[in-house]
CSV table of C-alpha atoms in Angstrom, one decimal:
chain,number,residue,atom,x,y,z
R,63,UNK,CA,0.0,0.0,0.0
R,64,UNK,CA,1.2,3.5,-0.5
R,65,UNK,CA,3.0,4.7,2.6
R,66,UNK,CA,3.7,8.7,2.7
R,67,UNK,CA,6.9,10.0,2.3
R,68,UNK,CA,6.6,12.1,5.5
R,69,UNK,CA,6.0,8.9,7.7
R,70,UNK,CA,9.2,7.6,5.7
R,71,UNK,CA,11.3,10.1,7.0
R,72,UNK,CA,10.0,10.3,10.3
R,73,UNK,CA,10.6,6.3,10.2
R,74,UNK,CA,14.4,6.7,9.5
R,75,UNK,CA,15.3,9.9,10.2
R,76,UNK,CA,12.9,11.1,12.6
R,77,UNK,CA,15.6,12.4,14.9
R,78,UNK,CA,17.3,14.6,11.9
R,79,UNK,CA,16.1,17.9,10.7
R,80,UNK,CA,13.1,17.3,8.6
R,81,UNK,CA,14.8,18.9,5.3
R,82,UNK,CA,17.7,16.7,6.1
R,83,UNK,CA,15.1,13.4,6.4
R,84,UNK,CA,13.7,14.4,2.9
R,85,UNK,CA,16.8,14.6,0.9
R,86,UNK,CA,17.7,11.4,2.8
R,87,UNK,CA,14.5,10.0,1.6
R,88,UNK,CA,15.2,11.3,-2.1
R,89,UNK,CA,18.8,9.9,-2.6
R,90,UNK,CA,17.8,6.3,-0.8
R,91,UNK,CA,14.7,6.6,-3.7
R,92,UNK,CA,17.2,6.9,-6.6
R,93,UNK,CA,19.6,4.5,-5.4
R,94,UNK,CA,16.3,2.0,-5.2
R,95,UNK,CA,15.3,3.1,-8.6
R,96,UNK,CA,18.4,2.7,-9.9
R,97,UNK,CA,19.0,-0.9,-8.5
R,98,UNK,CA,15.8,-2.3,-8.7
R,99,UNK,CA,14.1,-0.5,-11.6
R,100,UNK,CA,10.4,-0.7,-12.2
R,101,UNK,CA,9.8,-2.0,-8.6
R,102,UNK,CA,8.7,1.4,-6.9
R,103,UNK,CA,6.0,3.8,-7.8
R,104,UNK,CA,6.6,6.9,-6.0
R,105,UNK,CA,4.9,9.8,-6.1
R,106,UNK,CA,5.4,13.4,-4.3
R,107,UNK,CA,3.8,12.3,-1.6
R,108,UNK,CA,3.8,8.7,-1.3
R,109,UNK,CA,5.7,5.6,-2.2
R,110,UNK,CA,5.0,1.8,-2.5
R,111,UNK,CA,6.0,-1.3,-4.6
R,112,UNK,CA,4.3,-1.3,-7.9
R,113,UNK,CA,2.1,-4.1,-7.2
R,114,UNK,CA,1.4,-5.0,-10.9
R,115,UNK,CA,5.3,-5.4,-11.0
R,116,UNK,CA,7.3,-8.7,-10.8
R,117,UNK,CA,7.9,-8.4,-7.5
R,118,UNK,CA,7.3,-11.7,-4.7
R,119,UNK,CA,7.0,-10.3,-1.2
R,120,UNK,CA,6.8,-13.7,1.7
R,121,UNK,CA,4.4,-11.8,3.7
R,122,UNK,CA,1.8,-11.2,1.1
R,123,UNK,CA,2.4,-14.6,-0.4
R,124,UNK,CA,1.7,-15.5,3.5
R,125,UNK,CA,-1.5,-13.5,4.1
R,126,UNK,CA,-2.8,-15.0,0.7
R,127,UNK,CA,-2.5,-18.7,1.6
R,128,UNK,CA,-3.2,-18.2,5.4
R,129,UNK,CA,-6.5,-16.4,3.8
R,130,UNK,CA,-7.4,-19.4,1.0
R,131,UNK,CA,-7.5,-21.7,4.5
R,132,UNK,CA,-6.7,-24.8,3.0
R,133,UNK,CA,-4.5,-27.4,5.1
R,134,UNK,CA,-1.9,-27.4,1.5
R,135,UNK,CA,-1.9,-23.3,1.7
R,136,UNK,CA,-1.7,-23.4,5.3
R,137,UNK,CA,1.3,-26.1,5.1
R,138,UNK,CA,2.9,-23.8,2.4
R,139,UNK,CA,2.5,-20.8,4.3
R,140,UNK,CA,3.9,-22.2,7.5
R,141,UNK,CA,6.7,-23.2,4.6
R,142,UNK,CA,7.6,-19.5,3.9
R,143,UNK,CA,8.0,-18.8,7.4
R,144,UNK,CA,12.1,-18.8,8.4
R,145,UNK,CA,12.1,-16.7,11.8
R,146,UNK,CA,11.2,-13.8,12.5
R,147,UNK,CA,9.9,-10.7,10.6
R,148,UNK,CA,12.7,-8.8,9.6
R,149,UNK,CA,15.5,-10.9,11.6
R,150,UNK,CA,18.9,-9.3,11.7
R,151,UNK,CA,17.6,-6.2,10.5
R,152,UNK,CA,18.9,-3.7,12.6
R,153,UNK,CA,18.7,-0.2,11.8
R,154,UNK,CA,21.0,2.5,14.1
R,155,UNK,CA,19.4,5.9,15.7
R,156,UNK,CA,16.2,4.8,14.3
R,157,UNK,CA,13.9,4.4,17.2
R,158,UNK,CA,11.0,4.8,15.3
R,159,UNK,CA,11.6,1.7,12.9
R,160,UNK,CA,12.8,-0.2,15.7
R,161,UNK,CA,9.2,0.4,17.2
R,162,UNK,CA,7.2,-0.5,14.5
R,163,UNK,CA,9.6,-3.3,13.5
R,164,UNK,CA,8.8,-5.2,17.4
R,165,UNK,CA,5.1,-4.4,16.8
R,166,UNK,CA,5.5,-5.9,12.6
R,167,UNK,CA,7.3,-9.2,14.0
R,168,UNK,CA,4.5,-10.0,16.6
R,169,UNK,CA,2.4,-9.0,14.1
R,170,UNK,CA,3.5,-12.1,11.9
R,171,UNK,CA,4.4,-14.1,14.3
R,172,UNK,CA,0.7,-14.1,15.8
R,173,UNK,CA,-0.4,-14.9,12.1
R,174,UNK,CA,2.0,-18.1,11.9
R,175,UNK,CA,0.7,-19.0,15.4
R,176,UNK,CA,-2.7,-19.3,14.3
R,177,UNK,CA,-1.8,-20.7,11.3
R,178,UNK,CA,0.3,-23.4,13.0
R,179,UNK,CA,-2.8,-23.8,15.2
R,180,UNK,CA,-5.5,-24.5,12.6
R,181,UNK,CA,-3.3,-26.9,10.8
R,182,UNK,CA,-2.6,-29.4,13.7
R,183,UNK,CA,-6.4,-28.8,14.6
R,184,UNK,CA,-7.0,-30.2,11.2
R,185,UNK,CA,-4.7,-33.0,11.2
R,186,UNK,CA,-6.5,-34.0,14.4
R,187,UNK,CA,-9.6,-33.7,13.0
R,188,UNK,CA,-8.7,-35.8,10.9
R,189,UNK,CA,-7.0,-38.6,13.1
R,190,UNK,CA,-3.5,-37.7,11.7
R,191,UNK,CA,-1.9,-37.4,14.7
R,192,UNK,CA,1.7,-37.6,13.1
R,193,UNK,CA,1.0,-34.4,11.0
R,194,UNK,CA,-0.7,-32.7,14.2
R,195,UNK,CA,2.2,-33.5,16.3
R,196,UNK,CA,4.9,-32.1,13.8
R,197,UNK,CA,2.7,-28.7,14.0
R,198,UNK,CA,2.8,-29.0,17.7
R,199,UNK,CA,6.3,-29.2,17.8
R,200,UNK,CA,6.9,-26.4,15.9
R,201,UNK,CA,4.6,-23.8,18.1
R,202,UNK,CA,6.5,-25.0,20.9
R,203,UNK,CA,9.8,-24.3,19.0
R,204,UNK,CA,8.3,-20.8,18.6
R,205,UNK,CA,7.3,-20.2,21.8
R,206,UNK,CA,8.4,-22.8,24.4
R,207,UNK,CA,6.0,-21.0,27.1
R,208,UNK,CA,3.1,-21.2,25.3
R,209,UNK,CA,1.2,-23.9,27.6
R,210,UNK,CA,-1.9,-24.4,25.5
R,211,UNK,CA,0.6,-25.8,22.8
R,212,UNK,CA,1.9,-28.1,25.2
R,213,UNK,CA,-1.7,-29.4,26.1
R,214,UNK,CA,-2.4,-29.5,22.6
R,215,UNK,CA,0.7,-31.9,21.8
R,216,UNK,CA,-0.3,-34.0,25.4
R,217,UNK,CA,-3.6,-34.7,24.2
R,218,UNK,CA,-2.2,-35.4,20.7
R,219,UNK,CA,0.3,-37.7,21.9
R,220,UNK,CA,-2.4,-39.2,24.0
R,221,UNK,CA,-5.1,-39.6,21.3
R,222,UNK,CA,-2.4,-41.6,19.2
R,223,UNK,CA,-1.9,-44.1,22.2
R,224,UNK,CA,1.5,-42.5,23.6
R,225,UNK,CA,0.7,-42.0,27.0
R,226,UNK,CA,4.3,-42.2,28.1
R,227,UNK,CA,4.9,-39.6,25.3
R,228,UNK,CA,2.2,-37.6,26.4
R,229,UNK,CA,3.5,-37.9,30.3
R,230,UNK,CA,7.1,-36.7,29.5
R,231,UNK,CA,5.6,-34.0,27.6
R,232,UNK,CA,3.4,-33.0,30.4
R,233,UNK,CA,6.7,-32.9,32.6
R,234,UNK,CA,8.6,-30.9,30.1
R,235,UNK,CA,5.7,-28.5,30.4
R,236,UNK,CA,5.9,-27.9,33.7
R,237,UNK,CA,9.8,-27.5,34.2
R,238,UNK,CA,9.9,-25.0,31.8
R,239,UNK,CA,7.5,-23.1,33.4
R,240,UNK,CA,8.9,-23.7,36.7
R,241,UNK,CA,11.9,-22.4,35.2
């Protein structure tokens, strides 16, 4: 979507004189233009990727199989996901970015929860407890804390006749959050 140029500037250089911000803004434009022609459409007031372009973007390619709902675009969406929004990204004397960038990543991250979520629901749903479990596993790689993903995996385990599984699991639980 078009973002303004003045909520550009004040993103990266919202510390700096605002006429100082601008020609930031201008020269980082050209050098995008000039790198990645076609890509941009910029006007004097706002700037976005030209969406008729050939551009990919993950997090668009995310929203739109997260939105279609099906367990093979929920699978492919979980696919796309490799960490966190914007990981290693780090952008100095920019508070501003750094703000909206912790509010983008749990943004996304929330998105590949649920989506995680309603693909080991299905799986269950559908007795396939194997599939469930591997979904599971991977909430509780994302957020070890998260005790409803835990109890979802226990009663996985459980409903696939590992009791002992689901037991360990259970004790795993609660030493990490004793810890």
């Amino acid at each position: 979507r078009p973002i303004t140029r003045a909520h550009l500037v004040d993103l990266f250089w919202g510390e700096q004189p605002e006429e100082r911000g601008r020609g930031n803004l201008r020269r980082v434009l050209h050098n995008l233009a000039t790198v990645l022609p076609g890509w941009l459409v910029t006007t004097r007031d706002t700037v976005q990727f030209d969406p008729s372009g050939d551009v990919w973007v993950d997090t668009l390619t995310f929203a739109a199989l997260v939105k279609h709902g099906t367990p093979a675009a929920l699978a492919d969406a979980v696919a796309l996901a490799r960490g966190d929004f914007l990981a290693g990204l780090d952008v100095d004397g920019c508070p501003e970015f750094e703000a909206w960038q912790v509010v983008a990543r749990e943004h996304w991250r929330q998105r590949l929860v649920d989506a995680l979520q309603r693909l080991a629901a299905l799986h269950a749903q559908r007795q396939e407890y194997e599939a469930a479990q591997a979904y599971a596993h991977q909430l509780i790689a994302l957020d070890p804390w998260r005790e409803e993903a835990h109890r979802l995996l226990m009663r996985l385990l459980a409903l696939s006749g590992q009791r002992s599984a689901a037991l360990a699991q259970y004790e795993t639980c609660r030493r990490l959050l004793a810890e």
